[in-house]
Amino acid sequence: MHCCSHIILLFGQAICTVGDNCYRAVTFLKEGMLVWILFLLCQVGAPALAQDLCQRDAPNGYKVRISLKTALGEDAYEWNQSEMFFFQATMAFAMRRHFQMETYNVDNIILCVQTSRVSFWFVVTSPDNTTMLIPKADVEKAVRMSRHRINNAFLLSDRTLEFLGIYPTLAATVNPDTPPWLIVFGVVIGAVCAGIIALLVSSLLQKRRKEKGMTEDGQDEEDMQVKGVENGINLDGTYNRGFTDDDRFTKL
Amino acid sequence: MGKDATRAEWDNPMQFVLACVSYAVGLGNVWRFPYLCQMHGGGGFLIPYLLMLVLLGVPLFYMELAIGQKMRLGSIGAWRAINPYLGGVGLASVVTSMYLCLYYNVINAWSFWYLFHSFQSVLPWAECPVNSNLTGPVEECERATPTQYFFYRETLDISGSIEENGGIHMGQALCLLLAWMIVYLFIVKGVKSTGKVVYFTATFPYLVLIIYLIRGVTLHGAINGVKYMFTPKMEQLANPTTWINAATQIFFSLGLGFGSLIAFASYNQYNNNFEKQAIVVSTVNSSTSIFASIVTFSIYGFKATFNYESCLERVRLLLLNTFDLAEDTISLENVNHWIAELNRTHTEQFASLGGRLETCDLEAELDTAVEGTGLAFIVYSEAIKNMPVSQLWSVLYFIMLLLLGMGSMLGNVIAVITPLSDLKFISRYMSTKTLNGLVCLFCLLLGLGFTTRSGNYWFTMFNDYGATFSLLFIVLIEVITVCYIYGIKRFEKDVEDMLGHRLNCYWKIMLAGVSPILLIALFIFYIVNYIQGGTPTYQAWNKELGKSVVTEYPPYAQAFIGLLLASSVCCIPLTALYTYCKKRNLASGKRERTVSTVSL
């Protein structure tokens, strides 16, 4: 009821400046009545004024939707007037954070059209002039800036505390310098290369060992021939040694 | 004789059986059989399937093993030995196997890509990436689903149609290189290295399948899928397509006609008891199909239930938000009751909801039957991302896919290499390692074509036309050759020589009578279907709509399809003609030479 006290003070000041010497007693009574009438008007008028500013589908207002049971399940707290006050305070904080010069208060956040879904509308009035609404775009900027803080205040997330019309900025996908799949690929292909090289080298070594073994066995071949084993088949009879090195003896 | 003494052999018969199992049990068991089961009446499909196994699958499997073990040569040499005019059958098998080698390893490359991408805190196909100004998800991803977006955009970077070529996708090319290097590692020492590898590739997938079965049936909603699958719809048995699909599935699942079985059997001991092994491998293959489909359907059921419940949740939120009711008034169970209630009480407001109100139907979710790469990489990964500890399940699943694919790949590559290494002019100049390396390098370079932006469309073309029709023709000629040209009597004698006992009537009747008739029927059906189908079409991914649209192949692609079909089939008559001409030249040459010596 900040506005009412302001109005009464101003009016009072206006009355007193008219004149100090004029009909003090009568004016005092009149003042009293006027103050009382003004007070009544304020009580009725202020919310009526606020009601005009905040309504369903207000041009400068946002609808908020809260899903407590989805977010917290068994640990969900009850949404009551205290929580509404907390919301006003959080929004005032968000506005202050964005517009650093101006001092927003809880009274500047007006809530209305509350439903059992838990959804409601809110508008933000300017701290200097309570009849003036802050434009939608500025409210959006303020909410975006402090979205994380607002969410955490209520133990909710972007999905369970929705400001209809303000889309959350999605976290940018982290692109590491080396994609992780390339690392795994490198490991596997390295292992396969090592395997292939190992197999090829081992078979090469085996072949060389066999060849070395063959040249040592090569001298046995002649003996085998001598013993009458030719082409793996045992020939009957003994081989006549006289005919092996024919060329050595015949020197012509 | 000398050749036999130096020919490599399996260390023990177990290696041979495991190699056959590893080859036969492949990706088709996981992604084709469950689809067929769903399309053709669930449990009822098992009747035509098992019948075709007995009538068609086992006898033909037996025949191929017998040929390989007897001739002790790869497919080209074996068929040339059976009948010199029909050596083209072996050549056709090699050509078809070559086509299969080219495109099959691309699937392994995709499995590697998905496997490597599973090592992240959030699976990349679980959510849409954010667009450049951070306001929302990327549009293409929003119109489609995140799993589809990841497959079509990030894995394949697919273009709009087969005509639009693009550059090579580097990640895919690297994965393909890795896949071919692993194949080379497995076959570098020939049968010696392959024999050790198959212990792992044949048995580990079963371990993963069992783990997945336990995980699958304990998932929420899995029972819906399994019930849906096993409820038989007997009226499907009256549909001839059911029987045709059962025969085709048995045929392709066992890998007949590629020459792999002949190649594997050629490394056997002469007296190996392949009869028992043939029955064992065929039975194992079919049982694996049924087992894998239980796993697949429990995952289907989980996915369908998840989608159904998400749909209900969205409808519930919509109702709560529109009518501003308290959160606990509507629960998932009474959503439908509330829809009726609100329609009655707030008719105007309800009408304003309009199209935003979805109808949630569990049956419709279960009815979405998918097969092939769509099932393996889109549907399955969608189900996996919703499981708890999804990274672990993702890694396990793609390792299983890799093992199944690699096992089949071994058979495919050996089917190409064995006949080549039997050819004298190659074995004289090159060692086995060099030949293996060259074949792998050749297939890798050609396979890079499938990693371009339009590569997936060429892949589908090869998958649909490269090996289907030609195989039927090859196996038909094989059966007719063995039973009527070579003669069932000679075949019987050969088998008796190897096994020690005669062919019993079952084999004789099936091989000489039932199987050829069934094959001819299948063959005629394929031709009729192809002609009736009109212009061949394919599914092109439309970026704007976020889904696949049916598009016709351009003329040059249709010509290429014709080339694919003709190139393997024509080998048979062309080789027969070539052999005939060579024999005539040889005969006339001999006559000329005898004349000249006499004149001297």
PDB file of N, CA and C in Angstrom, chain B residues 316-377:
ATOM      1  N   ARG B 316      -1.591 -36.453 -21.565  1.00  0.00           N
ATOM      2  CA  ARG B 316      -1.935 -36.065 -20.193  1.00  0.00           C
ATOM      3  C   ARG B 316      -1.504 -34.633 -19.905  1.00  0.00           C
ATOM      4  N   LEU B 317      -0.257 -34.299 -20.310  1.00  0.00           N
ATOM      5  CA  LEU B 317       0.244 -32.946 -20.093  1.00  0.00           C
ATOM      6  C   LEU B 317      -0.587 -31.922 -20.857  1.00  0.00           C
ATOM      7  N   LEU B 318      -0.910 -32.306 -22.097  1.00  0.00           N
ATOM      8  CA  LEU B 318      -1.710 -31.396 -22.924  1.00  0.00           C
ATOM      9  C   LEU B 318      -3.044 -31.082 -22.252  1.00  0.00           C
ATOM     10  N   LEU B 319      -3.708 -32.123 -21.722  1.00  0.00           N
ATOM     11  CA  LEU B 319      -4.996 -31.927 -21.055  1.00  0.00           C
ATOM     12  C   LEU B 319      -4.843 -31.080 -19.797  1.00  0.00           C
ATOM     13  N   LEU B 320      -3.791 -31.391 -19.013  1.00  0.00           N
ATOM     14  CA  LEU B 320      -3.561 -30.628 -17.780  1.00  0.00           C
ATOM     15  C   LEU B 320      -3.328 -29.157 -18.085  1.00  0.00           C
ATOM     16  N   ASN B 321      -2.514 -28.906 -19.111  1.00  0.00           N
ATOM     17  CA  ASN B 321      -2.160 -27.520 -19.410  1.00  0.00           C
ATOM     18  C   ASN B 321      -3.315 -26.751 -20.022  1.00  0.00           C
ATOM     19  N   THR B 322      -4.108 -27.425 -20.859  1.00  0.00           N
ATOM     20  CA  THR B 322      -5.198 -26.699 -21.494  1.00  0.00           C
ATOM     21  C   THR B 322      -6.313 -26.392 -20.510  1.00  0.00           C
ATOM     22  N   PHE B 323      -6.637 -27.348 -19.642  1.00  0.00           N
ATOM     23  CA  PHE B 323      -7.753 -27.153 -18.730  1.00  0.00           C
ATOM     24  C   PHE B 323      -7.325 -26.742 -17.335  1.00  0.00           C
ATOM     25  N   ASP B 324      -6.014 -26.513 -17.144  1.00  0.00           N
ATOM     26  CA  ASP B 324      -5.482 -26.034 -15.868  1.00  0.00           C
ATOM     27  C   ASP B 324      -5.971 -26.847 -14.678  1.00  0.00           C
ATOM     28  N   LEU B 325      -5.857 -28.162 -14.819  1.00  0.00           N
ATOM     29  CA  LEU B 325      -6.245 -29.024 -13.706  1.00  0.00           C
ATOM     30  C   LEU B 325      -5.014 -29.328 -12.871  1.00  0.00           C
ATOM     31  N   ALA B 326      -5.235 -29.688 -11.605  1.00  0.00           N
ATOM     32  CA  ALA B 326      -4.091 -30.027 -10.737  1.00  0.00           C
ATOM     33  C   ALA B 326      -3.396 -31.272 -11.272  1.00  0.00           C
ATOM     34  N   GLU B 327      -2.097 -31.364 -10.956  1.00  0.00           N
ATOM     35  CA  GLU B 327      -1.262 -32.399 -11.568  1.00  0.00           C
ATOM     36  C   GLU B 327      -1.716 -33.813 -11.291  1.00  0.00           C
ATOM     37  N   ASP B 328      -2.212 -34.072 -10.069  1.00  0.00           N
ATOM     38  CA  ASP B 328      -2.495 -35.474  -9.765  1.00  0.00           C
ATOM     39  C   ASP B 328      -3.904 -35.912 -10.119  1.00  0.00           C
ATOM     40  N   THR B 329      -4.666 -35.058 -10.841  1.00  0.00           N
ATOM     41  CA  THR B 329      -6.012 -35.486 -11.207  1.00  0.00           C
ATOM     42  C   THR B 329      -5.991 -36.520 -12.318  1.00  0.00           C
ATOM     43  N   ILE B 330      -5.145 -36.293 -13.320  1.00  0.00           N
ATOM     44  CA  ILE B 330      -5.082 -37.254 -14.427  1.00  0.00           C
ATOM     45  C   ILE B 330      -3.820 -38.090 -14.269  1.00  0.00           C
ATOM     46  N   SER B 331      -3.965 -39.386 -14.278  1.00  0.00           N
ATOM     47  CA  SER B 331      -2.786 -40.261 -14.278  1.00  0.00           C
ATOM     48  C   SER B 331      -2.781 -41.022 -15.595  1.00  0.00           C
ATOM     49  N   LEU B 332      -1.701 -41.773 -15.864  1.00  0.00           N
ATOM     50  CA  LEU B 332      -1.579 -42.472 -17.145  1.00  0.00           C
ATOM     51  C   LEU B 332      -2.721 -43.453 -17.366  1.00  0.00           C
ATOM     52  N   GLU B 333      -3.265 -44.010 -16.275  1.00  0.00           N
ATOM     53  CA  GLU B 333      -4.303 -45.033 -16.464  1.00  0.00           C
ATOM     54  C   GLU B 333      -5.616 -44.440 -16.917  1.00  0.00           C
ATOM     55  N   ASN B 334      -5.983 -43.254 -16.360  1.00  0.00           N
ATOM     56  CA  ASN B 334      -7.322 -42.748 -16.672  1.00  0.00           C
ATOM     57  C   ASN B 334      -7.320 -41.628 -17.708  1.00  0.00           C
ATOM     58  N   VAL B 335      -6.287 -41.565 -18.540  1.00  0.00           N
ATOM     59  CA  VAL B 335      -6.229 -40.516 -19.568  1.00  0.00           C
ATOM     60  C   VAL B 335      -7.437 -40.614 -20.494  1.00  0.00           C
ATOM     61  N   ASN B 336      -7.682 -41.835 -20.970  1.00  0.00           N
ATOM     62  CA  ASN B 336      -8.788 -41.998 -21.929  1.00  0.00           C
ATOM     63  C   ASN B 336     -10.129 -41.644 -21.302  1.00  0.00           C
ATOM     64  N   HIS B 337     -10.305 -42.005 -20.020  1.00  0.00           N
ATOM     65  CA  HIS B 337     -11.546 -41.668 -19.315  1.00  0.00           C
ATOM     66  C   HIS B 337     -11.711 -40.164 -19.256  1.00  0.00           C
ATOM     67  N   TRP B 338     -10.618 -39.453 -18.947  1.00  0.00           N
ATOM     68  CA  TRP B 338     -10.680 -37.998 -18.846  1.00  0.00           C
ATOM     69  C   TRP B 338     -10.949 -37.335 -20.190  1.00  0.00           C
ATOM     70  N   ILE B 339     -10.416 -37.945 -21.285  1.00  0.00           N
ATOM     71  CA  ILE B 339     -10.668 -37.376 -22.610  1.00  0.00           C
ATOM     72  C   ILE B 339     -12.167 -37.345 -22.870  1.00  0.00           C
ATOM     73  N   ALA B 340     -12.812 -38.479 -22.595  1.00  0.00           N
ATOM     74  CA  ALA B 340     -14.263 -38.552 -22.795  1.00  0.00           C
ATOM     75  C   ALA B 340     -14.973 -37.550 -21.896  1.00  0.00           C
ATOM     76  N   GLU B 341     -14.547 -37.470 -20.648  1.00  0.00           N
ATOM     77  CA  GLU B 341     -15.168 -36.590 -19.645  1.00  0.00           C
ATOM     78  C   GLU B 341     -15.073 -35.122 -20.071  1.00  0.00           C
ATOM     79  N   LEU B 342     -13.812 -34.708 -20.464  1.00  0.00           N
ATOM     80  CA  LEU B 342     -13.610 -33.302 -20.820  1.00  0.00           C
ATOM     81  C   LEU B 342     -14.329 -32.951 -22.111  1.00  0.00           C
ATOM     82  N   ASN B 343     -14.422 -33.923 -23.009  1.00  0.00           N
ATOM     83  CA  ASN B 343     -15.148 -33.675 -24.254  1.00  0.00           C
ATOM     84  C   ASN B 343     -16.606 -33.374 -23.962  1.00  0.00           C
ATOM     85  N   ARG B 344     -17.108 -34.066 -22.932  1.00  0.00           N
ATOM     86  CA  ARG B 344     -18.519 -33.887 -22.580  1.00  0.00           C
ATOM     87  C   ARG B 344     -18.735 -32.547 -21.899  1.00  0.00           C
ATOM     88  N   THR B 345     -17.855 -32.196 -20.943  1.00  0.00           N
ATOM     89  CA  THR B 345     -18.125 -31.021 -20.111  1.00  0.00           C
ATOM     90  C   THR B 345     -17.648 -29.723 -20.771  1.00  0.00           C
ATOM     91  N   HIS B 346     -16.447 -29.699 -21.335  1.00  0.00           N
ATOM     92  CA  HIS B 346     -15.958 -28.457 -21.935  1.00  0.00           C
ATOM     93  C   HIS B 346     -15.804 -28.651 -23.433  1.00  0.00           C
ATOM     94  N   THR B 347     -16.924 -28.816 -24.127  1.00  0.00           N
ATOM     95  CA  THR B 347     -16.849 -29.202 -25.546  1.00  0.00           C
ATOM     96  C   THR B 347     -16.087 -28.202 -26.395  1.00  0.00           C
ATOM     97  N   GLU B 348     -16.342 -26.915 -26.168  1.00  0.00           N
ATOM     98  CA  GLU B 348     -15.693 -25.890 -27.002  1.00  0.00           C
ATOM     99  C   GLU B 348     -14.189 -25.911 -26.838  1.00  0.00           C
ATOM    100  N   GLN B 349     -13.792 -25.877 -25.574  1.00  0.00           N
ATOM    101  CA  GLN B 349     -12.360 -25.830 -25.303  1.00  0.00           C
ATOM    102  C   GLN B 349     -11.667 -27.085 -25.831  1.00  0.00           C
ATOM    103  N   PHE B 350     -12.394 -28.194 -25.715  1.00  0.00           N
ATOM    104  CA  PHE B 350     -11.839 -29.459 -26.196  1.00  0.00           C
ATOM    105  C   PHE B 350     -11.638 -29.419 -27.708  1.00  0.00           C
ATOM    106  N   ALA B 351     -12.623 -28.818 -28.385  1.00  0.00           N
ATOM    107  CA  ALA B 351     -12.519 -28.745 -29.852  1.00  0.00           C
ATOM    108  C   ALA B 351     -11.333 -27.896 -30.267  1.00  0.00           C
ATOM    109  N   SER B 352     -10.990 -26.898 -29.432  1.00  0.00           N
ATOM    110  CA  SER B 352      -9.875 -26.021 -29.794  1.00  0.00           C
ATOM    111  C   SER B 352      -8.543 -26.765 -29.771  1.00  0.00           C
ATOM    112  N   LEU B 353      -8.515 -27.899 -29.077  1.00  0.00           N
ATOM    113  CA  LEU B 353      -7.283 -28.710 -29.083  1.00  0.00           C
ATOM    114  C   LEU B 353      -6.956 -29.174 -30.484  1.00  0.00           C
ATOM    115  N   GLY B 354      -8.008 -29.545 -31.199  1.00  0.00           N
ATOM    116  CA  GLY B 354      -7.841 -29.911 -32.607  1.00  0.00           C
ATOM    117  C   GLY B 354      -6.861 -31.050 -32.833  1.00  0.00           C
ATOM    118  N   GLY B 355      -5.913 -30.801 -33.747  1.00  0.00           N
ATOM    119  CA  GLY B 355      -5.010 -31.872 -34.148  1.00  0.00           C
ATOM    120  C   GLY B 355      -3.935 -32.196 -33.146  1.00  0.00           C
ATOM    121  N   ARG B 356      -3.830 -31.362 -32.087  1.00  0.00           N
ATOM    122  CA  ARG B 356      -2.712 -31.603 -31.175  1.00  0.00           C
ATOM    123  C   ARG B 356      -2.928 -32.836 -30.321  1.00  0.00           C
ATOM    124  N   LEU B 357      -4.194 -33.289 -30.234  1.00  0.00           N
ATOM    125  CA  LEU B 357      -4.479 -34.447 -29.403  1.00  0.00           C
ATOM    126  C   LEU B 357      -4.167 -35.724 -30.180  1.00  0.00           C
ATOM    127  N   GLU B 358      -3.143 -36.503 -29.732  1.00  0.00           N
ATOM    128  CA  GLU B 358      -2.771 -37.715 -30.463  1.00  0.00           C
ATOM    129  C   GLU B 358      -3.568 -38.903 -29.952  1.00  0.00           C
ATOM    130  N   THR B 359      -3.760 -39.876 -30.847  1.00  0.00           N
ATOM    131  CA  THR B 359      -4.347 -41.142 -30.395  1.00  0.00           C
ATOM    132  C   THR B 359      -3.200 -42.113 -30.131  1.00  0.00           C
ATOM    133  N   CYS B 360      -3.185 -42.710 -28.946  1.00  0.00           N
ATOM    134  CA  CYS B 360      -2.107 -43.615 -28.577  1.00  0.00           C
ATOM    135  C   CYS B 360      -2.594 -45.043 -28.708  1.00  0.00           C
ATOM    136  N   ASP B 361      -1.901 -45.825 -29.519  1.00  0.00           N
ATOM    137  CA  ASP B 361      -2.330 -47.197 -29.774  1.00  0.00           C
ATOM    138  C   ASP B 361      -1.143 -48.136 -29.685  1.00  0.00           C
ATOM    139  N   LEU B 362      -1.193 -49.076 -28.770  1.00  0.00           N
ATOM    140  CA  LEU B 362      -0.071 -50.000 -28.582  1.00  0.00           C
ATOM    141  C   LEU B 362       0.068 -50.946 -29.768  1.00  0.00           C
ATOM    142  N   GLU B 363      -1.075 -51.405 -30.296  1.00  0.00           N
ATOM    143  CA  GLU B 363      -1.038 -52.331 -31.433  1.00  0.00           C
ATOM    144  C   GLU B 363      -0.355 -51.693 -32.633  1.00  0.00           C
ATOM    145  N   ALA B 364      -0.684 -50.405 -32.869  1.00  0.00           N
ATOM    146  CA  ALA B 364      -0.084 -49.710 -34.016  1.00  0.00           C
ATOM    147  C   ALA B 364       1.418 -49.616 -33.855  1.00  0.00           C
ATOM    148  N   GLU B 365       1.887 -49.376 -32.632  1.00  0.00           N
ATOM    149  CA  GLU B 365       3.323 -49.320 -32.390  1.00  0.00           C
ATOM    150  C   GLU B 365       3.976 -50.663 -32.669  1.00  0.00           C
ATOM    151  N   LEU B 366       3.306 -51.767 -32.255  1.00  0.00           N
ATOM    152  CA  LEU B 366       3.885 -53.090 -32.473  1.00  0.00           C
ATOM    153  C   LEU B 366       3.859 -53.473 -33.939  1.00  0.00           C
ATOM    154  N   ASP B 367       2.909 -52.890 -34.690  1.00  0.00           N
ATOM    155  CA  ASP B 367       2.759 -53.279 -36.085  1.00  0.00           C
ATOM    156  C   ASP B 367       3.837 -52.729 -36.981  1.00  0.00           C
ATOM    157  N   THR B 368       4.592 -51.739 -36.503  1.00  0.00           N
ATOM    158  CA  THR B 368       5.608 -51.141 -37.367  1.00  0.00           C
ATOM    159  C   THR B 368       6.721 -52.146 -37.560  1.00  0.00           C
ATOM    160  N   ALA B 369       6.635 -52.909 -38.641  1.00  0.00           N
ATOM    161  CA  ALA B 369       7.644 -53.950 -38.890  1.00  0.00           C
ATOM    162  C   ALA B 369       8.765 -53.372 -39.717  1.00  0.00           C
ATOM    163  N   VAL B 370       9.963 -53.579 -39.267  1.00  0.00           N
ATOM    164  CA  VAL B 370      11.126 -53.078 -39.995  1.00  0.00           C
ATOM    165  C   VAL B 370      12.103 -54.222 -40.165  1.00  0.00           C
ATOM    166  N   GLU B 371      12.861 -54.181 -41.266  1.00  0.00           N
ATOM    167  CA  GLU B 371      13.882 -55.206 -41.486  1.00  0.00           C
ATOM    168  C   GLU B 371      15.142 -54.534 -41.978  1.00  0.00           C
ATOM    169  N   GLY B 372      16.186 -55.316 -41.998  1.00  0.00           N
ATOM    170  CA  GLY B 372      17.417 -54.842 -42.604  1.00  0.00           C
ATOM    171  C   GLY B 372      18.151 -53.817 -41.763  1.00  0.00           C
ATOM    172  N   THR B 373      18.904 -52.968 -42.453  1.00  0.00           N
ATOM    173  CA  THR B 373      19.730 -51.994 -41.740  1.00  0.00           C
ATOM    174  C   THR B 373      18.865 -51.062 -40.911  1.00  0.00           C
ATOM    175  N   GLY B 374      17.633 -50.798 -41.345  1.00  0.00           N
ATOM    176  CA  GLY B 374      16.728 -49.950 -40.572  1.00  0.00           C
ATOM    177  C   GLY B 374      16.459 -50.530 -39.205  1.00  0.00           C
ATOM    178  N   LEU B 375      16.264 -51.856 -39.151  1.00  0.00           N
ATOM    179  CA  LEU B 375      16.018 -52.493 -37.861  1.00  0.00           C
ATOM    180  C   LEU B 375      17.254 -52.426 -36.988  1.00  0.00           C
ATOM    181  N   ALA B 376      18.386 -52.828 -37.568  1.00  0.00           N
ATOM    182  CA  ALA B 376      19.590 -52.954 -36.761  1.00  0.00           C
ATOM    183  C   ALA B 376      20.072 -51.616 -36.240  1.00  0.00           C
ATOM    184  N   PHE B 377      20.073 -50.599 -37.117  1.00  0.00           N
ATOM    185  CA  PHE B 377      20.721 -49.354 -36.713  1.00  0.00           C
ATOM    186  C   PHE B 377      19.760 -48.285 -36.234  1.00  0.00           C
TER     187      PHE B 377
END
